[in-house]
C-alpha cells in the first residue's frame, strides 16, 4: 500500500490501452436506470448513428445493484450489457462507490464525512463516506468484488472505472476514523513524536505534543491552525483517497486480469488530490474537464488542463472521460457553447494527446440536480443543433483514427506541485492577492499565444528533456526538489521563476537566511523584504519592461545581473527582473506581477535564449499543436476566432480532404488536422 507519496514520474510499466474500440473512443456517461427499458433500445440505436463506441455505465447505481446489504440484483445490468455488446458498443464499467445507498448511511452513521467545522454530512445526495471509514471500505470493496466477479471476463467490458472524481465532493474528513488513521500515517512518516514536533514547529504558540493521542486533525480552532499540520492532513487525505482507489482496483485486477482500471481525474481542479502520485496507480489516465464558461479565454484554460493531463500520463495517450456538449448546471452563469465550440473543445483535447472523447452524459436527465445540464442527446431530442454536432464529431473522430497512439513533444515545462498550492492557500500570507493559479495561467497563456507547446512537471521530476522550465508559482520547495532544480540549471537548463517561489520548505517552514531559500544561489540574489502593493497600485519598471501590480520586493543581487529596475513604488531603484548565470545554465527572476504583454516579452526572451522561439507566431485565436509518430505528423489548427486564419503547413486536412502546400487556411471557428509524413511538415 502506498503510504509515502511518490510524486515524480508515472509508473514505469507502459499502460495498456483499451483492447477495443479500434479507433479513437467516442461516447460518454450513460445512466439508463433513469429511463424505462423501451428507451434503452432507442438510445442504443442513436448511439450507433452517432458513431459512439464506448459508454461509462453503473457509476451511480449502487442501490440498484445492492438494494439491501449483501442482496444483489444484476438482472438489469446483464440486460443492458447484452444490448450494448450486441450493438458493438464497448463498456467502461463503473464501480458505484461514489454514492453509497440510503441503507448504508442508516446502518453506519459513523461513516459520514465530518467537515472541519465538525458537521457530519447528511445523505440524500451523492458523495462517498469518510475515506478512512472501515465500514465504507468493506462495503465498497464488497460491491466491487460482486461486480468484478460477474463481469470480470465479460467480452463487452474493456475498461473499469472506479468510483467518480475522488476528492469531490468529499475529501478531508474530521471523523474519528480519520483522526485515528491520520495518527498512524504520521507515525509512519515521522517515526517519533520528537520528529513530528520539530517538523510542525510546535514550539510556536506552545503546541508541543507529549503523547500521540493528543494529536488531532486540524479542525477549526480559535485562531490559525498549525500550517504544517494542515499541509500534512492534506497529504494524508490524498493518500487515504488513493488507498480507497487501490483497494477497489486490486479487487478488480484479481477478477479481470489484463483489463485496464482507471478513475476520472479533475486535473487542474482545486479539490484534486495529488495526481502525480495517483497517475502511478491508474492503468490509463482519464480526466474530466469543464469550461469555466464565463471566461472568454476558456479554450486556453482547457488546453492547460489537457496539457497537465498528458503530463500526468507521462506523455502516453489519455482519455477525456467527461466534458459537456453545451452548458453545465453548476456554475454561476451557465453559458451555452456556441456552434462549432463542441468540436473545437473536443479536438483540442485530442490535439493534446487524448485518444478518447467522452461526455457527461448521453441522454439529459429529466429529474435530479443535473436536469439543466447539457447532454449528447438534449431534452429537445435529435432535431437539435447539439445532436447534429454530436453526429458530426463522431464523423470527425472516425476520420482521425490514424492519430491514435501519436504523442506530443514539448520543449518547455511549467512546474506544477499541488502541495505547494495547498500550502500557499493557507491563512495569513503576505497578501491576499497572491494567487498561484492566476500566475500559472498567465505564463501558460503567453506560451499558448505563441503556439509553444508546454508540458507540466513535478519539481522533483527529471527535467533534462526541457530547454526551458518555468516556475510561475512554487511557494514550497522541498529538499529533493531544491536539489533537482539546482542540478537542472547547473547542467545547462534555462529556468524562469516568478515571485513568491522558494519561500518555504516541505514543512511550510522558512529556510534559514534570506528568501528565496532554496533558490537563492540559483537566482543569485536575496530578498530582504516583501513589499506587497495596495489594491490598484502600479509600479513602473525601467528599460521598457512595463509595469507591475500586486507585489514588489527589496532585492539585493549577488551574482545576478539586473535586467530591469523599479522606477517608483516601495522598491524604487531596486532590481525588478534579474538574470543569473548558474553553472552551465541561466535563471531569470521576475519579482512583480507583469501584465500579459510585458510578461510575454520576458518569457520570449528566456525562450529565445533557450533556443525555442522558432515557430511562427499563430494569428490571434489560432491554436497550433502537433501530434507525431515516428513516421507521421498531425498538426491541429483550431481556429477559435471568427476570422479565417492562415498558418504555414503542408499536407492533407484529414477532416476535409483539402491539400495544402506551404500555407493552410482555416476558416473562422473550424478545425483542420494537417497530416504530413515525416520530413514533409
Ligand atoms: C462531474 C461528475 C459527473 C457530473 C458532471 C456534471 O464531472 O463526474 O457525474 O456530475 O460533473 O458536470
PDB file of N, CA, C and O in Angstrom, residues 482-533:
ATOM      1  N   UNK A 482      14.601  20.989  -4.460  1.00  0.00           N
ATOM      2  CA  UNK A 482      15.652  22.013  -4.487  1.00  0.00           C
ATOM      3  C   UNK A 482      16.895  21.451  -5.182  1.00  0.00           C
ATOM      4  O   UNK A 482      17.479  22.106  -6.064  1.00  0.00           O
ATOM      5  N   UNK A 483      17.264  20.234  -4.810  1.00  0.00           N
ATOM      6  CA  UNK A 483      18.462  19.635  -5.414  1.00  0.00           C
ATOM      7  C   UNK A 483      18.245  19.403  -6.912  1.00  0.00           C
ATOM      8  O   UNK A 483      19.142  19.618  -7.737  1.00  0.00           O
ATOM      9  N   UNK A 484      17.029  19.005  -7.254  1.00  0.00           N
ATOM     10  CA  UNK A 484      16.720  18.717  -8.660  1.00  0.00           C
ATOM     11  C   UNK A 484      16.779  19.979  -9.524  1.00  0.00           C
ATOM     12  O   UNK A 484      17.327  19.973 -10.628  1.00  0.00           O
ATOM     13  N   UNK A 485      16.237  21.060  -9.012  1.00  0.00           N
ATOM     14  CA  UNK A 485      16.214  22.311  -9.787  1.00  0.00           C
ATOM     15  C   UNK A 485      17.636  22.844  -9.963  1.00  0.00           C
ATOM     16  O   UNK A 485      18.013  23.336 -11.022  1.00  0.00           O
ATOM     17  N   UNK A 486      18.402  22.718  -8.904  1.00  0.00           N
ATOM     18  CA  UNK A 486      19.803  23.121  -8.944  1.00  0.00           C
ATOM     19  C   UNK A 486      20.554  22.337 -10.027  1.00  0.00           C
ATOM     20  O   UNK A 486      21.269  22.912 -10.844  1.00  0.00           O
ATOM     21  N   UNK A 487      20.321  21.040 -10.017  1.00  0.00           N
ATOM     22  CA  UNK A 487      21.005  20.178 -10.985  1.00  0.00           C
ATOM     23  C   UNK A 487      20.591  20.545 -12.408  1.00  0.00           C
ATOM     24  O   UNK A 487      21.405  20.575 -13.324  1.00  0.00           O
ATOM     25  N   UNK A 488      19.289  20.847 -12.572  1.00  0.00           N
ATOM     26  CA  UNK A 488      18.791  21.194 -13.907  1.00  0.00           C
ATOM     27  C   UNK A 488      19.493  22.442 -14.436  1.00  0.00           C
ATOM     28  O   UNK A 488      20.001  22.457 -15.566  1.00  0.00           O
ATOM     29  N   UNK A 489      19.546  23.499 -13.620  1.00  0.00           N
ATOM     30  CA  UNK A 489      20.153  24.747 -14.107  1.00  0.00           C
ATOM     31  C   UNK A 489      21.664  24.569 -14.244  1.00  0.00           C
ATOM     32  O   UNK A 489      22.252  24.948 -15.266  1.00  0.00           O
ATOM     33  N   UNK A 490      22.249  23.963 -13.260  1.00  0.00           N
ATOM     34  CA  UNK A 490      23.700  23.740 -13.285  1.00  0.00           C
ATOM     35  C   UNK A 490      24.107  22.989 -14.558  1.00  0.00           C
ATOM     36  O   UNK A 490      25.137  23.260 -15.167  1.00  0.00           O
ATOM     37  N   UNK A 491      23.259  22.084 -14.977  1.00  0.00           N
ATOM     38  CA  UNK A 491      23.557  21.264 -16.149  1.00  0.00           C
ATOM     39  C   UNK A 491      23.260  21.976 -17.468  1.00  0.00           C
ATOM     40  O   UNK A 491      23.329  21.351 -18.530  1.00  0.00           O
ATOM     41  N   UNK A 492      22.846  23.233 -17.428  1.00  0.00           N
ATOM     42  CA  UNK A 492      22.644  23.979 -18.680  1.00  0.00           C
ATOM     43  C   UNK A 492      21.198  24.357 -18.945  1.00  0.00           C
ATOM     44  O   UNK A 492      20.887  24.903 -20.006  1.00  0.00           O
ATOM     45  N   UNK A 493      20.301  24.100 -17.997  1.00  0.00           N
ATOM     46  CA  UNK A 493      18.886  24.418 -18.213  1.00  0.00           C
ATOM     47  C   UNK A 493      18.599  25.906 -18.092  1.00  0.00           C
ATOM     48  O   UNK A 493      19.355  26.650 -17.465  1.00  0.00           O
ATOM     49  N   UNK A 494      17.514  26.327 -18.708  1.00  0.00           N
ATOM     50  CA  UNK A 494      17.036  27.707 -18.594  1.00  0.00           C
ATOM     51  C   UNK A 494      15.814  27.693 -17.687  1.00  0.00           C
ATOM     52  O   UNK A 494      14.880  26.920 -17.913  1.00  0.00           O
ATOM     53  N   UNK A 495      15.816  28.559 -16.693  1.00  0.00           N
ATOM     54  CA  UNK A 495      14.831  28.478 -15.614  1.00  0.00           C
ATOM     55  C   UNK A 495      14.287  29.881 -15.370  1.00  0.00           C
ATOM     56  O   UNK A 495      15.061  30.811 -15.143  1.00  0.00           O
ATOM     57  N   UNK A 496      12.971  30.022 -15.420  1.00  0.00           N
ATOM     58  CA  UNK A 496      12.345  31.340 -15.213  1.00  0.00           C
ATOM     59  C   UNK A 496      11.405  31.238 -14.012  1.00  0.00           C
ATOM     60  O   UNK A 496      10.487  30.418 -14.001  1.00  0.00           O
ATOM     61  N   UNK A 497      11.666  32.083 -13.016  1.00  0.00           N
ATOM     62  CA  UNK A 497      10.955  31.975 -11.739  1.00  0.00           C
ATOM     63  C   UNK A 497      10.156  33.245 -11.489  1.00  0.00           C
ATOM     64  O   UNK A 497      10.663  34.352 -11.708  1.00  0.00           O
ATOM     65  N   UNK A 498       8.923  33.085 -11.024  1.00  0.00           N
ATOM     66  CA  UNK A 498       8.122  34.244 -10.644  1.00  0.00           C
ATOM     67  C   UNK A 498       8.134  34.398  -9.121  1.00  0.00           C
ATOM     68  O   UNK A 498       8.504  33.476  -8.400  1.00  0.00           O
ATOM     69  N   UNK A 499       7.679  35.560  -8.668  1.00  0.00           N
ATOM     70  CA  UNK A 499       7.752  35.911  -7.240  1.00  0.00           C
ATOM     71  C   UNK A 499       6.984  34.928  -6.347  1.00  0.00           C
ATOM     72  O   UNK A 499       6.101  34.212  -6.795  1.00  0.00           O
ATOM     73  N   UNK A 500       7.333  34.965  -5.067  1.00  0.00           N
ATOM     74  CA  UNK A 500       6.754  34.113  -4.032  1.00  0.00           C
ATOM     75  C   UNK A 500       6.970  32.630  -4.347  1.00  0.00           C
ATOM     76  O   UNK A 500       6.122  31.790  -4.125  1.00  0.00           O
ATOM     77  N   UNK A 501       8.162  32.352  -4.843  1.00  0.00           N
ATOM     78  CA  UNK A 501       8.575  30.959  -5.067  1.00  0.00           C
ATOM     79  C   UNK A 501       9.799  30.689  -4.194  1.00  0.00           C
ATOM     80  O   UNK A 501      10.594  31.602  -3.931  1.00  0.00           O
ATOM     81  N   UNK A 502       9.928  29.452  -3.744  1.00  0.00           N
ATOM     82  CA  UNK A 502      11.082  29.087  -2.906  1.00  0.00           C
ATOM     83  C   UNK A 502      11.017  29.713  -1.524  1.00  0.00           C
ATOM     84  O   UNK A 502      12.038  29.944  -0.881  1.00  0.00           O
ATOM     85  N   UNK A 503       9.812  29.960  -1.041  1.00  0.00           N
ATOM     86  CA  UNK A 503       9.654  30.695   0.220  1.00  0.00           C
ATOM     87  C   UNK A 503       9.736  29.767   1.431  1.00  0.00           C
ATOM     88  O   UNK A 503      10.258  30.137   2.462  1.00  0.00           O
ATOM     89  N   UNK A 504       9.183  28.553   1.305  1.00  0.00           N
ATOM     90  CA  UNK A 504       9.217  27.611   2.439  1.00  0.00           C
ATOM     91  C   UNK A 504       9.702  26.239   1.977  1.00  0.00           C
ATOM     92  O   UNK A 504       9.701  25.933   0.779  1.00  0.00           O
ATOM     93  N   UNK A 505      10.055  25.419   2.964  1.00  0.00           N
ATOM     94  CA  UNK A 505      10.424  24.026   2.673  1.00  0.00           C
ATOM     95  C   UNK A 505       9.175  23.135   2.771  1.00  0.00           C
ATOM     96  O   UNK A 505       8.048  23.637   2.901  1.00  0.00           O
ATOM     97  N   UNK A 506       9.370  21.842   2.759  1.00  0.00           N
ATOM     98  CA  UNK A 506       8.239  20.912   2.732  1.00  0.00           C
ATOM     99  C   UNK A 506       7.381  20.921   3.987  1.00  0.00           C
ATOM    100  O   UNK A 506       6.290  20.353   4.006  1.00  0.00           O
ATOM    101  N   UNK A 507       7.853  21.565   5.061  1.00  0.00           N
ATOM    102  CA  UNK A 507       7.045  21.680   6.284  1.00  0.00           C
ATOM    103  C   UNK A 507       6.455  23.073   6.428  1.00  0.00           C
ATOM    104  O   UNK A 507       6.084  23.474   7.540  1.00  0.00           O
ATOM    105  N   UNK A 508       6.406  23.825   5.359  1.00  0.00           N
ATOM    106  CA  UNK A 508       5.913  25.195   5.398  1.00  0.00           C
ATOM    107  C   UNK A 508       6.747  26.051   6.366  1.00  0.00           C
ATOM    108  O   UNK A 508       6.230  26.950   7.024  1.00  0.00           O
ATOM    109  N   UNK A 509       8.034  25.746   6.419  1.00  0.00           N
ATOM    110  CA  UNK A 509       8.956  26.484   7.288  1.00  0.00           C
ATOM    111  C   UNK A 509       9.906  27.297   6.418  1.00  0.00           C
ATOM    112  O   UNK A 509      10.402  26.784   5.398  1.00  0.00           O
ATOM    113  N   UNK A 510      10.174  28.531   6.818  1.00  0.00           N
ATOM    114  CA  UNK A 510      11.112  29.370   6.058  1.00  0.00           C
ATOM    115  C   UNK A 510      12.524  28.825   6.285  1.00  0.00           C
ATOM    116  O   UNK A 510      12.963  28.719   7.432  1.00  0.00           O
ATOM    117  N   UNK A 511      13.247  28.487   5.227  1.00  0.00           N
ATOM    118  CA  UNK A 511      14.622  28.014   5.432  1.00  0.00           C
ATOM    119  C   UNK A 511      15.472  29.131   6.059  1.00  0.00           C
ATOM    120  O   UNK A 511      15.164  30.305   5.867  1.00  0.00           O
ATOM    121  N   UNK A 512      16.508  28.739   6.788  1.00  0.00           N
ATOM    122  CA  UNK A 512      17.338  29.749   7.458  1.00  0.00           C
ATOM    123  C   UNK A 512      17.896  30.741   6.432  1.00  0.00           C
ATOM    124  O   UNK A 512      18.264  30.352   5.323  1.00  0.00           O
ATOM    125  N   UNK A 513      17.915  32.018   6.801  1.00  0.00           N
ATOM    126  CA  UNK A 513      18.500  33.044   5.928  1.00  0.00           C
ATOM    127  C   UNK A 513      17.451  33.708   5.073  1.00  0.00           C
ATOM    128  O   UNK A 513      16.247  33.503   5.232  1.00  0.00           O
ATOM    129  N   UNK A 514      17.948  34.516   4.126  1.00  0.00           N
ATOM    130  CA  UNK A 514      17.040  35.315   3.289  1.00  0.00           C
ATOM    131  C   UNK A 514      16.284  34.429   2.302  1.00  0.00           C
ATOM    132  O   UNK A 514      16.767  33.373   1.893  1.00  0.00           O
ATOM    133  N   UNK A 515      15.112  34.903   1.901  1.00  0.00           N
ATOM    134  CA  UNK A 515      14.367  34.255   0.810  1.00  0.00           C
ATOM    135  C   UNK A 515      15.063  34.592  -0.503  1.00  0.00           C
ATOM    136  O   UNK A 515      15.785  35.585  -0.569  1.00  0.00           O
ATOM    137  N   UNK A 516      14.858  33.831  -1.532  1.00  0.00           N
ATOM    138  CA  UNK A 516      14.090  32.585  -1.597  1.00  0.00           C
ATOM    139  C   UNK A 516      15.006  31.407  -1.314  1.00  0.00           C
ATOM    140  O   UNK A 516      15.736  30.970  -2.204  1.00  0.00           O
ATOM    141  N   UNK A 517      14.930  30.888  -0.076  1.00  0.00           N
ATOM    142  CA  UNK A 517      15.838  29.876   0.453  1.00  0.00           C
ATOM    143  C   UNK A 517      16.465  28.949  -0.574  1.00  0.00           C
ATOM    144  O   UNK A 517      17.644  29.064  -0.893  1.00  0.00           O
ATOM    145  N   UNK A 518      15.652  28.060  -1.121  1.00  0.00           N
ATOM    146  CA  UNK A 518      16.203  27.024  -1.991  1.00  0.00           C
ATOM    147  C   UNK A 518      16.687  27.587  -3.325  1.00  0.00           C
ATOM    148  O   UNK A 518      17.437  26.925  -4.037  1.00  0.00           O
ATOM    149  N   UNK A 519      16.253  28.783  -3.669  1.00  0.00           N
ATOM    150  CA  UNK A 519      16.589  29.322  -4.996  1.00  0.00           C
ATOM    151  C   UNK A 519      17.625  30.445  -4.928  1.00  0.00           C
ATOM    152  O   UNK A 519      17.992  31.013  -5.951  1.00  0.00           O
ATOM    153  N   UNK A 520      18.060  30.775  -3.688  1.00  0.00           N
ATOM    154  CA  UNK A 520      18.939  31.942  -3.510  1.00  0.00           C
ATOM    155  C   UNK A 520      20.145  31.903  -4.443  1.00  0.00           C
ATOM    156  O   UNK A 520      20.408  32.848  -5.173  1.00  0.00           O
ATOM    157  N   UNK A 521      20.885  30.807  -4.414  1.00  0.00           N
ATOM    158  CA  UNK A 521      22.110  30.832  -5.227  1.00  0.00           C
ATOM    159  C   UNK A 521      21.827  30.570  -6.703  1.00  0.00           C
ATOM    160  O   UNK A 521      22.536  31.063  -7.568  1.00  0.00           O
ATOM    161  N   UNK A 522      20.753  29.830  -7.010  1.00  0.00           N
ATOM    162  CA  UNK A 522      20.421  29.631  -8.436  1.00  0.00           C
ATOM    163  C   UNK A 522      20.086  30.986  -9.067  1.00  0.00           C
ATOM    164  O   UNK A 522      20.501  31.296 -10.179  1.00  0.00           O
ATOM    165  N   UNK A 523      19.333  31.801  -8.318  1.00  0.00           N
ATOM    166  CA  UNK A 523      18.923  33.104  -8.858  1.00  0.00           C
ATOM    167  C   UNK A 523      19.977  34.180  -8.618  1.00  0.00           C
ATOM    168  O   UNK A 523      19.923  35.258  -9.217  1.00  0.00           O
ATOM    169  N   UNK A 524      20.916  33.912  -7.710  1.00  0.00           N
ATOM    170  CA  UNK A 524      21.991  34.873  -7.445  1.00  0.00           C
ATOM    171  C   UNK A 524      21.501  36.137  -6.771  1.00  0.00           C
ATOM    172  O   UNK A 524      21.983  37.242  -7.081  1.00  0.00           O
ATOM    173  N   UNK A 525      20.552  36.017  -5.857  1.00  0.00           N
ATOM    174  CA  UNK A 525      20.017  37.215  -5.189  1.00  0.00           C
ATOM    175  C   UNK A 525      19.426  36.839  -3.836  1.00  0.00           C
ATOM    176  O   UNK A 525      19.222  35.663  -3.529  1.00  0.00           O
ATOM    177  N   UNK A 526      19.164  37.896  -3.051  1.00  0.00           N
ATOM    178  CA  UNK A 526      18.463  37.738  -1.769  1.00  0.00           C
ATOM    179  C   UNK A 526      17.301  38.714  -1.721  1.00  0.00           C
ATOM    180  O   UNK A 526      17.420  39.839  -2.213  1.00  0.00           O
ATOM    181  N   UNK A 527      16.229  38.279  -1.107  1.00  0.00           N
ATOM    182  CA  UNK A 527      15.095  39.190  -0.891  1.00  0.00           C
ATOM    183  C   UNK A 527      15.154  39.624   0.574  1.00  0.00           C
ATOM    184  O   UNK A 527      15.101  38.777   1.474  1.00  0.00           O
ATOM    185  N   UNK A 528      15.246  40.911   0.801  1.00  0.00           N
ATOM    186  CA  UNK A 528      15.321  41.383   2.190  1.00  0.00           C
ATOM    187  C   UNK A 528      13.946  41.701   2.768  1.00  0.00           C
ATOM    188  O   UNK A 528      13.757  41.655   3.970  1.00  0.00           O
ATOM    189  N   UNK A 529      13.008  42.044   1.901  1.00  0.00           N
ATOM    190  CA  UNK A 529      11.662  42.342   2.428  1.00  0.00           C
ATOM    191  C   UNK A 529      10.623  42.172   1.316  1.00  0.00           C
ATOM    192  O   UNK A 529      10.853  42.591   0.180  1.00  0.00           O
ATOM    193  N   UNK A 530       9.504  41.553   1.652  1.00  0.00           N
ATOM    194  CA  UNK A 530       8.366  41.523   0.715  1.00  0.00           C
ATOM    195  C   UNK A 530       7.687  42.884   0.778  1.00  0.00           C
ATOM    196  O   UNK A 530       7.461  43.422   1.873  1.00  0.00           O
ATOM    197  N   UNK A 531       7.281  43.387  -0.386  1.00  0.00           N
ATOM    198  CA  UNK A 531       6.638  44.709  -0.419  1.00  0.00           C
ATOM    199  C   UNK A 531       5.322  44.622  -1.197  1.00  0.00           C
ATOM    200  O   UNK A 531       5.205  45.137  -2.313  1.00  0.00           O
ATOM    201  N   UNK A 532       4.322  43.908  -0.641  1.00  0.00           N
ATOM    202  CA  UNK A 532       3.056  43.773  -1.364  1.00  0.00           C
ATOM    203  C   UNK A 532       2.447  45.143  -1.660  1.00  0.00           C
ATOM    204  O   UNK A 532       2.593  46.068  -0.855  1.00  0.00           O
ATOM    205  N   UNK A 533       1.807  45.246  -2.791  1.00  0.00           N
ATOM    206  CA  UNK A 533       1.238  46.530  -3.224  1.00  0.00           C
ATOM    207  C   UNK A 533      -0.219  46.632  -2.801  1.00  0.00           C
ATOM    208  O   UNK A 533      -0.879  45.625  -2.537  1.00  0.00           O
TER     209      UNK A 533
END
